[in-house]
Coordinates of C-alpha atoms in Angstrom, one line a residue:
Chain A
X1 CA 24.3 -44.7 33.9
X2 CA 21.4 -46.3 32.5
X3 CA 22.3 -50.1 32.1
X4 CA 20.1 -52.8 29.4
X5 CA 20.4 -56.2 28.7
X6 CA 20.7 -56.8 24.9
X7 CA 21.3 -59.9 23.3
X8 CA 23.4 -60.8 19.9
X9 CA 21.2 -59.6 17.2
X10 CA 18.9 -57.1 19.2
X11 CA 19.4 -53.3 18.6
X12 CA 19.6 -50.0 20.6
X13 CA 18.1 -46.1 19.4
X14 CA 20.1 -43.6 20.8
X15 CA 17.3 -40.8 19.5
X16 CA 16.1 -40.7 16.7
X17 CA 18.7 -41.6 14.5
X18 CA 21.7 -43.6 15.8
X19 CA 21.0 -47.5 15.6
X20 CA 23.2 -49.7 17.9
X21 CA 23.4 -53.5 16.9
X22 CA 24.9 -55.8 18.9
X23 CA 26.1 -58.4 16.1
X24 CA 28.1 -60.9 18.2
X25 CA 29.1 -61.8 21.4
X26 CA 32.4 -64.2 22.1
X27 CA 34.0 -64.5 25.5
X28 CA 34.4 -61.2 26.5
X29 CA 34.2 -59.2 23.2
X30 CA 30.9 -57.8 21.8
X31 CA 31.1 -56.9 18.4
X32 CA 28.5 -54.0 17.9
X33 CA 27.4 -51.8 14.5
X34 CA 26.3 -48.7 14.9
X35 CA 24.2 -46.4 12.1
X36 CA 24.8 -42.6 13.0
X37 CA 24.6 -39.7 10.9
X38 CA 28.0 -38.7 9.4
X39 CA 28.0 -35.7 12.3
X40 CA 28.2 -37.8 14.4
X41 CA 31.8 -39.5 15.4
X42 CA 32.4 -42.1 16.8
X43 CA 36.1 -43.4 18.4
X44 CA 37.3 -46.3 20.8
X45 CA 37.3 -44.6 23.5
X46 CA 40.9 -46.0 24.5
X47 CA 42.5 -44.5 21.0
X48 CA 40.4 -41.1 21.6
X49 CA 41.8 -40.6 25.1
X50 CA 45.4 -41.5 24.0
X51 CA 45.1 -39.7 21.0
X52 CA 43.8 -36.2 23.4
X53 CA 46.6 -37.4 26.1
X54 CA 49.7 -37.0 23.0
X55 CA 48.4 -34.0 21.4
X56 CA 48.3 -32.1 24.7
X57 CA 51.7 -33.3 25.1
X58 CA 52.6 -32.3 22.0
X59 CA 51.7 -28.7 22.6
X60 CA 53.9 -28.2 24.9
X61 CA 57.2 -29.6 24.0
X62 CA 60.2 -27.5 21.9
X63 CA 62.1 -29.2 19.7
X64 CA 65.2 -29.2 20.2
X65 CA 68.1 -28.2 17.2
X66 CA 70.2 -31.3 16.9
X67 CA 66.9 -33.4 16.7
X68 CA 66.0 -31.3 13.9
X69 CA 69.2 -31.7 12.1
X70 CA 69.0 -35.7 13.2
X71 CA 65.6 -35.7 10.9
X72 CA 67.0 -33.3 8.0
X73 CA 70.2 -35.5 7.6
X74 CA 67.4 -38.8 7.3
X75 CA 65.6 -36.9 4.3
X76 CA 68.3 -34.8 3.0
X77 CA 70.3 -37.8 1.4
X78 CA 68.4 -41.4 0.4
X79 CA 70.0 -43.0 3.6
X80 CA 72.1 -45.8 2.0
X81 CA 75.7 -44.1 3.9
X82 CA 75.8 -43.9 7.3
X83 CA 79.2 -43.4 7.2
X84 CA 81.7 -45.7 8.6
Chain B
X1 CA 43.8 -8.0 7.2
X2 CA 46.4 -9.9 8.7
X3 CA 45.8 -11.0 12.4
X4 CA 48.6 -10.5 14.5
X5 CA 49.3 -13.1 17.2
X6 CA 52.1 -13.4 19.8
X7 CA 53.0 -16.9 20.3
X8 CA 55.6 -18.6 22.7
X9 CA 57.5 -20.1 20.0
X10 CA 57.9 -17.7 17.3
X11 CA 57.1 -14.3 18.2
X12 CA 55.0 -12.1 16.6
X13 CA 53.2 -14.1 13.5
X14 CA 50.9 -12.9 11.3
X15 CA 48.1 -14.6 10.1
X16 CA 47.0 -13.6 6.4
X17 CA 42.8 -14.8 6.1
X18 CA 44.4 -17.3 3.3
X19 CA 46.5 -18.9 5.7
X20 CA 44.0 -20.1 8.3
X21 CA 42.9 -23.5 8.1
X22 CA 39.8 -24.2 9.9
X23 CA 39.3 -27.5 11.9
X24 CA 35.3 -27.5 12.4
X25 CA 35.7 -29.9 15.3
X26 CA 38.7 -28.5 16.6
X27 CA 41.6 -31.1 17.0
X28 CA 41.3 -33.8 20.0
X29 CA 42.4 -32.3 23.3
X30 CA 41.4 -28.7 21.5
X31 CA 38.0 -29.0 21.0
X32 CA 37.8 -25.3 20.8
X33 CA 40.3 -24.5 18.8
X34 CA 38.5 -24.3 14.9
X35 CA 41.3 -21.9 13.6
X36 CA 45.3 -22.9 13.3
X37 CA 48.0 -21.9 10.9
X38 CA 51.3 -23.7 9.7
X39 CA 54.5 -21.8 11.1
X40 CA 57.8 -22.8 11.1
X41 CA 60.9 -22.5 8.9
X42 CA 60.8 -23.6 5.1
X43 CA 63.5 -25.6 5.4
X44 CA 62.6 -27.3 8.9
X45 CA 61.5 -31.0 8.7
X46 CA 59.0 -30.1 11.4
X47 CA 56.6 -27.3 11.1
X48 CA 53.9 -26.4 13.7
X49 CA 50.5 -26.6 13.9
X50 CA 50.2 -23.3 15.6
X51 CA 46.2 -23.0 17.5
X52 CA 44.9 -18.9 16.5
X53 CA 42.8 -19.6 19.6
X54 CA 46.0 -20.1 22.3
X55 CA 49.3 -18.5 21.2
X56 CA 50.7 -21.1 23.3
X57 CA 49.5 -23.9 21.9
X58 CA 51.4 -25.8 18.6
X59 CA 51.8 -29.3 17.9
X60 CA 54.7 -30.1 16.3
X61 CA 53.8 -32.0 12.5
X62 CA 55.7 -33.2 9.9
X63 CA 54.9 -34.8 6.2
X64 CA 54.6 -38.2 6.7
X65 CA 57.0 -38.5 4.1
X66 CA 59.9 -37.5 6.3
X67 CA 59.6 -39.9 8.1
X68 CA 58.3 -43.0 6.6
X69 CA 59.4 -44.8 3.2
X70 CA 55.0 -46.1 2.6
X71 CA 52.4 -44.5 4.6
X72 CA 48.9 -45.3 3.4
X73 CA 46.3 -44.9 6.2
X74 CA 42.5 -45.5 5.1
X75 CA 40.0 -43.7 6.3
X76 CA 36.3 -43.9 7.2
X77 CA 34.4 -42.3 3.7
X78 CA 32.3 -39.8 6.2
X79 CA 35.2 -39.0 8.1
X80 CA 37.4 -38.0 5.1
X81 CA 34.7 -36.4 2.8
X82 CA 34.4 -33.6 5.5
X83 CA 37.5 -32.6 4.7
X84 CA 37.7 -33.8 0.8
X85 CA 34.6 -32.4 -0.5
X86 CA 34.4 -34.0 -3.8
X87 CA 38.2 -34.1 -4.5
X88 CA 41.2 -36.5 -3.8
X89 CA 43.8 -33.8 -5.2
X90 CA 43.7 -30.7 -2.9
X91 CA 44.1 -33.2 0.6
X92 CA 47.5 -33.6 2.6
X93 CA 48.2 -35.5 5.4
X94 CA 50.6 -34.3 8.5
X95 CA 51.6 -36.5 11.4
X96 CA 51.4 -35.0 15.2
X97 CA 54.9 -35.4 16.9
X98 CA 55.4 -36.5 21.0
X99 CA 58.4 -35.7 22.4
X100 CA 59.1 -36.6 26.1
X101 CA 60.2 -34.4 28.2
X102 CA 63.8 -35.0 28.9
X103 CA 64.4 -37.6 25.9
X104 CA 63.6 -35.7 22.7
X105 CA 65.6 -38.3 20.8
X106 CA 63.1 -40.8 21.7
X107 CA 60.3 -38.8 19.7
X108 CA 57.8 -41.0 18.4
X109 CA 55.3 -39.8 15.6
X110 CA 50.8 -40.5 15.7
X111 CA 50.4 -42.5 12.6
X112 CA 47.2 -44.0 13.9
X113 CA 45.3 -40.5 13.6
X114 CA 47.1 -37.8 10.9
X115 CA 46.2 -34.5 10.3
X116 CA 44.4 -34.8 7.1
X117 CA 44.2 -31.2 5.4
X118 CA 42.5 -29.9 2.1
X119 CA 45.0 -27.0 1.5
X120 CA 43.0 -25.3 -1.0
X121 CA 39.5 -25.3 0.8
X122 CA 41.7 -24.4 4.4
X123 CA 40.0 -27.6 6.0
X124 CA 41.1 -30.0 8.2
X125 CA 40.6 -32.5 10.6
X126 CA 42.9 -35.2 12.7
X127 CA 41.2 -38.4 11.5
X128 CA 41.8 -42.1 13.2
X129 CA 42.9 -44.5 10.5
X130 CA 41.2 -47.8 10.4
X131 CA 44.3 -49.1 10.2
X132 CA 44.4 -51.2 13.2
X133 CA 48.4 -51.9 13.0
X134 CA 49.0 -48.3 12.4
X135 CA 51.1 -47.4 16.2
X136 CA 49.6 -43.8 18.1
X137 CA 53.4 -43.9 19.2
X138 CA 56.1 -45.2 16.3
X139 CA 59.3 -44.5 16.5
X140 CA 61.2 -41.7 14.1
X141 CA 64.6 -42.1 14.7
X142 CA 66.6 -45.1 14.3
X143 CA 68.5 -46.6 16.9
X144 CA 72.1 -45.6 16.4
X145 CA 70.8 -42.0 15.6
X146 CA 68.9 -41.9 19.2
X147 CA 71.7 -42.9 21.2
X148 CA 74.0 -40.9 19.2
X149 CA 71.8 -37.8 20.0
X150 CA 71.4 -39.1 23.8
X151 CA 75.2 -39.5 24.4
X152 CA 76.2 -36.1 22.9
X153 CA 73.3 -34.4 25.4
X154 CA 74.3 -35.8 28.4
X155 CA 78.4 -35.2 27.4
X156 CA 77.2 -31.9 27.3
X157 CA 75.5 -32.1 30.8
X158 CA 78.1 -32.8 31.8
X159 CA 80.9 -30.1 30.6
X160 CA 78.0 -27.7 31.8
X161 CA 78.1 -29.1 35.2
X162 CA 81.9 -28.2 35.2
X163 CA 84.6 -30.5 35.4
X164 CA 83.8 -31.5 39.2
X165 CA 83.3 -35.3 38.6
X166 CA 85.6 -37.8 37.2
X167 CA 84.7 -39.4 34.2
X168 CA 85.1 -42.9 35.8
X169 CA 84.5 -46.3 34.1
X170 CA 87.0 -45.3 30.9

């Protein structure tokens, strides 16, 4: 991994074309911009992993028929009688 | 020409050209996968995000709507106009379902990154709000409804196990 020391206000090229700012640094948190063309995405990498973690998940699971019927009886009437 | 695909969940499905939607990055986890239809009952909440790349692999979705009263999630423009080109009124938004093994009740529902579709151009793409309070894990069913659903499970359990234990504690 290549490793640089940046300060707050100092900037980064990842190629030609992606910018990396470091805009502020406080305690522990860096607060960074980054310029990138659109095809380029960018993600938190904890949010991206955890999103990859549930979708694989997802994919595998059944649902079963009772849960479905659980979720038709929330939409099917407005919800004001639970019954009692 | 409808391709013919045999999936683990529904059969034999056929997927009519119109009814592909293409995902040019592929959906997290399924990087590969650019091609994916929507199968499932009409009348089901929950429909299925079923991948034309693995027959095996569907996410379960649902309309936000079903679940929520007020879902708004904002997106990055870049992010969404890849999938809007030039037009608010064609787009949709699904959210992906969890389900843990063993406690479906407890299913919670991704509203931090939806499935935002343009059903008339076939494009989509699962998007991370930049709603920070938006939960990757919220909870669909309400309390009373989860335990309801947990206690008739396991009373079922248990008649399957046959009568062999007591029901003690009454």
């Amino acid at each position: 991994m290549l490793v640089l020391m940046r300060r707050a206000g100092e900037k980064l090229c990842l190629g030609s074309d992606i910018e990396v700012s470091v805009l502020e640094v406080r305690g522990d948190s860096v607060k960074i911009g980054i310029q990138a063309p659109r095809s380029v995405q960018v993600w938190r990498k904890e949010i991206y992993d955890e999103i990859v973690r549930q979708n694989v998940e997802a994919a595998r699971t059944d649902i079963p028929k009772n849960l479905l019927d659980a979720i038709r009886k929330r939409t099917g009437d407005d919800g004001d009688d639970d019954g009692h | 020409m409808p391709r013919i695909i045999e999936t683990s969940r529904f059969g034999a499905l056929a997927a009519e050209d119109g009814d592909v939607i293409v995902f040019p990055k592929g959906i997290p986890g399924f990087d590969d996968h650019r091609e994916w239809i929507i199968a499932g009952e009409d009348d089901d909440p929950i429909k299925w995000l079923q991948s034309l790349n693995d027959a095996d692999v569907a996410l379960p979705v649902t309309p936000p709507s079903v679940i929520l009263d007020r879902y708004a999630p904002r997106f990055a423009d870049e992010e969404l106009e890849e999938v809007r080109l030039g037009s608010d009124e064609n787009m949709m938004l699904l959210v992906v379902l969890s389900l843990p093994a063993g406690a479906p009740w407890d299913m919670t529902a991704n509203l931090r990154a939806p499935i935002v579709l343009n059903h008339v151009k076939r494009i989509g793409k699962q998007i991370i709000a930049l709603n920070e309070d938006y939960p990757l894990k919220a909870g669909v069913l309400p309390e009373p409804v989860r335990n309801a659903l947990k206690a008739k499970t396991e009373k079922s359990e248990d008649a399957a196990a046959g009568a062999a234990a007591e029901p003690g504690g009454d």
